[in-house]
Short mmCIF file of C-alpha atoms in Angstrom, two decimals:
data_model
loop_
_atom_site.label_atom_id
_atom_site.label_comp_id
_atom_site.label_asym_id
_atom_site.label_seq_id
_atom_site.Cartn_x
_atom_site.Cartn_y
_atom_site.Cartn_z
CA UNK J 1 235.82 203.19 210.46
CA UNK J 2 236.87 206.71 209.47
CA UNK J 3 236.86 205.66 205.76
CA UNK J 4 233.48 204.29 206.06
CA UNK J 5 232.08 207.33 207.56
CA UNK J 6 233.58 209.81 205.11
CA UNK J 7 233.11 207.67 202.03
CA UNK J 8 230.27 209.31 199.82
CA UNK J 9 227.11 207.44 199.27
CA UNK J 10 226.52 206.35 195.74
CA UNK J 11 222.82 206.28 194.81
CA UNK J 12 221.56 203.16 193.04
CA UNK J 13 221.23 203.53 189.25
CA UNK J 14 217.37 203.63 189.26
CA UNK J 15 217.38 206.62 191.65
CA UNK J 16 219.33 209.22 189.57
CA UNK J 17 218.90 209.53 185.87
CA UNK J 18 222.04 209.58 183.88
CA UNK J 19 223.22 213.10 183.18
CA UNK J 20 220.61 214.69 185.60
CA UNK J 21 222.40 216.97 187.86
CA UNK J 22 219.23 217.62 189.84
CA UNK J 23 219.04 214.03 191.21
CA UNK J 24 215.33 213.53 190.46
CA UNK J 25 213.89 210.20 189.51
CA UNK J 26 212.09 209.58 186.39
CA UNK J 27 208.63 209.43 188.28
CA UNK J 28 209.40 212.82 189.87
CA UNK J 29 210.23 214.45 186.63
CA UNK J 30 207.01 213.11 185.11
CA UNK J 31 205.01 214.41 188.07
CA UNK J 32 206.56 217.74 187.65
CA UNK J 33 205.78 217.83 183.96
CA UNK J 34 202.09 216.99 184.54
CA UNK J 35 200.02 219.79 186.05
CA UNK J 36 198.49 219.12 189.46
CA UNK J 37 194.92 219.71 188.04
CA UNK J 38 195.39 217.13 185.40
CA UNK J 39 197.00 214.51 187.72
CA UNK J 40 193.94 214.85 190.09
CA UNK J 41 191.55 214.29 187.25
CA UNK J 42 193.13 211.33 185.57
CA UNK J 43 191.89 208.81 188.19
CA UNK J 44 188.44 210.18 188.16
CA UNK J 45 188.41 209.54 184.32
CA UNK J 46 190.22 206.27 184.23
CA UNK J 47 188.89 204.40 187.20
CA UNK J 48 185.16 204.43 186.19
CA UNK J 49 186.13 203.16 182.84
CA UNK J 50 187.59 199.94 184.41
CA UNK J 51 184.31 198.16 185.60
CA UNK J 52 182.52 199.58 182.39
CA UNK J 53 185.11 197.85 180.31
CA UNK J 54 185.13 194.50 182.17
CA UNK J 55 181.24 194.64 181.86
CA UNK J 56 181.34 195.13 178.15
CA UNK J 57 184.05 192.42 177.65
CA UNK J 58 182.03 189.91 179.78
CA UNK J 59 178.79 190.84 177.98
CA UNK J 60 180.44 190.36 174.45
CA UNK J 61 182.01 187.07 175.34
CA UNK J 62 178.83 185.53 176.84
CA UNK J 63 176.49 186.65 174.02
CA UNK J 64 179.12 185.62 171.37
CA UNK J 65 179.47 182.19 172.48
CA UNK J 66 175.75 181.82 173.43
CA UNK J 67 176.35 180.85 176.91
CA UNK J 68 173.23 179.02 178.68
CA UNK J 69 173.68 178.38 182.26
CA UNK J 70 171.85 179.66 185.22
CA UNK J 71 171.31 182.69 182.98
CA UNK J 72 170.48 182.41 179.23
CA UNK J 73 172.66 184.80 177.07
CA UNK J 74 171.81 183.08 173.68
CA UNK J 75 168.90 185.53 173.34
CA UNK J 76 170.55 188.54 174.60
CA UNK J 77 171.50 191.18 172.08
CA UNK J 78 175.20 191.58 171.61
CA UNK J 79 176.97 195.06 172.45
CA UNK J 80 177.53 195.40 168.77
CA UNK J 81 173.83 195.14 168.00
CA UNK J 82 173.03 197.56 170.91
CA UNK J 83 175.44 200.06 169.44
CA UNK J 84 173.83 199.92 166.03
CA UNK J 85 170.49 200.41 167.45
CA UNK J 86 171.71 203.20 169.61
CA UNK J 87 173.20 204.93 166.53
CA UNK J 88 170.05 204.62 164.53
CA UNK J 89 167.91 205.79 167.59
CA UNK J 90 170.24 208.77 168.09
CA UNK J 91 169.78 209.84 164.58
CA UNK J 92 166.02 210.20 164.78
CA UNK J 93 164.15 213.15 166.14
CA UNK J 94 161.61 211.22 168.17
CA UNK J 95 164.47 209.87 170.42
CA UNK J 96 165.14 213.48 171.77
CA UNK J 97 161.39 214.05 172.20
CA UNK J 98 161.07 211.04 174.45
CA UNK J 99 164.10 212.10 176.33
CA UNK J 100 162.81 215.70 176.70
CA UNK J 101 159.45 214.45 177.78
CA UNK J 102 160.97 212.23 180.63
CA UNK J 103 163.23 215.13 181.73
CA UNK J 104 160.31 217.48 181.96
CA UNK J 105 158.26 215.08 184.06
CA UNK J 106 161.28 214.35 186.37
CA UNK J 107 162.21 218.02 186.88
CA UNK J 108 158.63 219.09 187.58
CA UNK J 109 157.74 216.17 189.79
CA UNK J 110 160.97 216.15 191.77
CA UNK J 111 160.97 220.04 191.96
CA UNK J 112 157.58 219.99 193.61
CA UNK J 113 158.53 217.11 195.91
CA UNK J 114 161.64 219.05 196.92
CA UNK J 115 159.75 222.28 197.80
CA UNK J 116 156.81 220.65 199.53
CA UNK J 117 158.88 217.91 201.34
CA UNK J 118 161.54 220.37 202.75
CA UNK J 119 158.86 222.88 203.84
CA UNK J 120 156.77 220.14 205.50
CA UNK J 121 159.92 218.39 207.08
CA UNK J 122 160.92 221.65 208.64
CA UNK J 123 157.51 222.19 210.01
CA UNK J 124 157.37 218.76 211.48
CA UNK J 125 160.86 218.97 212.72
CA UNK J 126 160.23 222.21 214.54
CA UNK J 127 156.65 221.95 215.71
CA UNK J 128 155.68 219.34 218.15
CA UNK J 129 151.88 219.88 217.23
CA UNK J 130 152.74 219.46 213.52
CA UNK J 131 154.80 216.26 214.38
CA UNK J 132 151.82 214.61 216.30
CA UNK J 133 149.40 215.66 213.64
CA UNK J 134 151.23 214.98 210.40
CA UNK J 135 153.81 212.32 211.25
CA UNK J 136 151.37 209.41 211.67
CA UNK J 137 149.70 210.35 208.39
CA UNK J 138 153.01 210.40 206.62
CA UNK J 139 153.99 207.00 207.86
CA UNK J 140 150.74 205.59 206.96
CA UNK J 141 150.91 206.71 203.42
CA UNK J 142 154.66 206.31 202.82
CA UNK J 143 154.83 202.44 202.45
CA UNK J 144 152.32 202.63 199.36
CA UNK J 145 154.13 202.13 196.09
CA UNK J 146 153.79 205.08 193.86
CA UNK J 147 153.29 202.78 190.84
CA UNK J 148 150.26 201.41 192.61
CA UNK J 149 148.59 204.79 192.28
CA UNK J 150 148.47 204.58 188.38
CA UNK J 151 144.75 203.31 188.24
CA UNK J 152 143.72 206.13 190.61
CA UNK J 153 145.64 208.84 188.55
CA UNK J 154 143.89 207.68 185.47
CA UNK J 155 140.49 208.28 187.21
CA UNK J 156 141.51 211.48 189.07
CA UNK J 157 143.56 213.51 186.39
CA UNK J 158 142.23 214.64 183.03
CA UNK J 159 145.46 213.73 181.23
CA UNK J 160 148.08 211.11 181.53
CA UNK J 161 150.70 213.79 181.70
CA UNK J 162 149.47 215.12 184.90
CA UNK J 163 149.10 211.66 186.42
CA UNK J 164 152.78 210.80 185.64
CA UNK J 165 153.92 214.13 187.11
CA UNK J 166 152.06 213.32 190.32
CA UNK J 167 153.32 209.67 190.62
CA UNK J 168 156.81 211.33 190.26
CA UNK J 169 155.99 213.81 192.92
CA UNK J 170 154.55 210.98 195.18
CA UNK J 171 157.72 208.78 194.87
CA UNK J 172 160.20 211.62 195.54
CA UNK J 173 158.31 213.31 198.31
CA UNK J 174 158.57 210.79 201.06
CA UNK J 175 162.56 210.43 200.93
CA UNK J 176 162.67 214.16 201.01
CA UNK J 177 160.37 214.83 203.96
CA UNK J 178 161.62 211.96 205.94
CA UNK J 179 165.25 212.90 205.50
CA UNK J 180 164.54 216.55 206.48
CA UNK J 181 162.72 215.46 209.66
CA UNK J 182 165.76 213.21 210.56
CA UNK J 183 168.17 216.08 209.72
CA UNK J 184 166.36 218.38 212.03
CA UNK J 185 166.17 215.94 214.82
CA UNK J 186 169.89 215.06 214.54
CA UNK J 187 171.31 218.64 214.53
CA UNK J 188 173.27 219.46 217.71
CA UNK J 189 171.29 221.51 220.11
CA UNK J 190 174.29 223.46 221.09
CA UNK J 191 174.15 225.33 217.78
CA UNK J 192 170.78 226.57 218.56
CA UNK J 193 171.55 227.42 222.13
CA UNK J 194 174.65 229.26 221.14
CA UNK J 195 172.75 231.35 218.54
CA UNK J 196 169.99 232.17 221.12
CA UNK J 197 172.73 233.22 223.54
CA UNK J 198 173.99 235.65 221.04
CA UNK J 199 170.53 237.07 220.60
CA UNK J 200 169.23 235.38 217.38
CA UNK J 201 165.41 235.70 216.94
CA UNK J 202 163.25 232.83 215.80
CA UNK J 203 163.33 233.54 212.04
CA UNK J 204 167.06 234.42 212.15
CA UNK J 205 167.67 231.11 213.88
CA UNK J 206 165.64 229.15 211.43
CA UNK J 207 167.25 230.58 208.20
CA UNK J 208 170.83 231.00 209.47
CA UNK J 209 171.24 227.94 211.84
CA UNK J 210 168.62 225.34 211.61
CA UNK J 211 168.12 225.10 207.64
CA UNK J 212 171.90 225.43 206.93
CA UNK J 213 172.66 222.94 209.52
CA UNK J 214 170.26 220.37 208.21
CA UNK J 215 171.15 220.82 204.51
CA UNK J 216 173.56 217.98 204.34
CA UNK J 217 170.87 215.47 205.57
CA UNK J 218 168.29 217.17 203.37
CA UNK J 219 170.53 216.77 200.14
CA UNK J 220 171.06 213.12 201.04
CA UNK J 221 167.22 212.64 200.95
CA UNK J 222 167.19 214.63 197.59
CA UNK J 223 169.87 212.23 196.07
CA UNK J 224 167.70 209.21 197.24
CA UNK J 225 164.54 211.00 195.94
CA UNK J 226 166.00 211.58 192.46
CA UNK J 227 166.58 207.77 191.97
CA UNK J 228 163.22 206.73 193.23
CA UNK J 229 161.65 209.36 191.00
CA UNK J 230 163.37 208.01 187.77
CA UNK J 231 162.17 204.47 188.76
CA UNK J 232 158.60 205.59 189.15
CA UNK J 233 158.37 207.92 186.23
CA UNK J 234 159.76 205.22 183.89
CA UNK J 235 157.15 202.76 185.20
CA UNK J 236 154.38 205.10 184.79
CA UNK J 237 155.39 205.96 181.31
CA UNK J 238 155.35 202.21 180.56
CA UNK J 239 151.83 201.78 181.90
CA UNK J 240 150.01 204.86 180.93
CA UNK J 241 152.40 207.14 178.91
CA UNK J 242 152.12 207.99 175.12
CA UNK J 243 155.68 209.16 174.96
CA UNK J 244 158.91 209.23 177.10
CA UNK J 245 161.95 206.94 177.34
CA UNK J 246 160.01 204.55 179.55
CA UNK J 247 157.19 204.27 176.86
CA UNK J 248 159.77 203.87 174.10
CA UNK J 249 161.44 200.86 176.10
CA UNK J 250 158.10 199.18 176.60
CA UNK J 251 157.08 199.64 172.94
CA UNK J 252 160.56 198.03 171.91
CA UNK J 253 159.77 195.21 174.05
CA UNK J 254 156.29 194.74 172.57
CA UNK J 255 157.93 194.85 169.04
CA UNK J 256 160.49 192.18 170.25
CA UNK J 257 163.26 194.71 169.56
CA UNK J 258 165.54 193.56 172.42
CA UNK J 259 168.38 195.83 171.27
CA UNK J 260 165.95 198.72 171.48
CA UNK J 261 165.14 197.78 175.11
CA UNK J 262 168.68 197.92 176.11
CA UNK J 263 169.10 201.27 174.23
CA UNK J 264 166.12 202.50 176.38
CA UNK J 265 167.88 201.10 179.62
CA UNK J 266 171.16 202.91 178.70
CA UNK J 267 169.32 206.10 178.09
CA UNK J 268 167.34 205.84 181.40
CA UNK J 269 170.75 205.29 183.28
CA UNK J 270 172.52 208.11 181.50
CA UNK J 271 169.64 210.66 182.43
CA UNK J 272 169.56 209.30 185.92
CA UNK J 273 173.45 209.77 186.29
CA UNK J 274 173.18 213.39 184.89
CA UNK J 275 170.48 214.40 187.21
CA UNK J 276 172.23 212.70 190.15
CA UNK J 277 175.35 214.43 189.36
CA UNK J 278 173.43 217.73 189.16
CA UNK J 279 171.93 217.26 192.68
CA UNK J 280 175.37 216.34 194.08
CA UNK J 281 177.01 219.42 192.55
CA UNK J 282 174.25 221.78 193.95
CA UNK J 283 174.59 220.05 197.32
CA UNK J 284 178.43 220.46 197.36
CA UNK J 285 178.06 224.23 196.49
CA UNK J 286 175.21 224.78 199.09
CA UNK J 287 177.28 222.89 201.68
CA UNK J 288 180.71 224.28 200.88
CA UNK J 289 181.24 224.80 204.55
CA UNK J 290 181.59 221.17 205.13
CA UNK J 291 185.37 219.63 204.94
CA UNK J 292 184.29 217.11 202.40
CA UNK J 293 182.86 219.45 200.05
CA UNK J 294 186.33 220.96 199.29
CA UNK J 295 187.45 217.59 197.85
#
């Protein structure tokens, strides 16, 4: 029994590296060699590539073998054809004109919707008179699809550019105003009562307690509004636009350039991803007091 208690423990061969006096495993040494910031970013870069790679491989196999089942892939352009069309499109100056036109419309319409929607949502959330007056009208107009307003915008606005911006504003406005109202309603009353106990005035309470406390819910609505705005601006460009990425996609379809249609779809997705990322980054910066914002 004494020999067993005093006998030194010998680690398995995979635990200790040969000739390593520190006793660290190979995984530990690799972890120490890679900076922590790089180690945190590797999953964020690698993991999104997995579904994209799987999608591209499946797309290539289905189009290469002309699979016809429930879906018909014999007429779909292959990834190689789309890549060639994308390279040709990127080398032309009109492509960037279309991207810039769509971005200008999105930023203008979404910006107006954010300002007006947040202001009106705060008013309805804080005033019972405004709630009784405006909330029924908001709920009455909200179910109307923004794209259904295209014929009216052609009649009302002197140019198609103004009409497309209005449609974008209309689409993004309701997610913002409704999320702002719900954020105001769901905020704990104890925050307001505590601030009033410490002598906070009405304006100080609004700008230092109410609005900051509602910002997480407001930015959730802004994120949804950005996606809806992209859907509607592209649809409006297809119907009444003269330039823009939606107009280009529709023109490619009219010319039976299906690879060009996919290029337009990819461009729309890339622009949507970039603007959604921008909204999320601004939201994390504004809501840095939240625990999840530090991740």
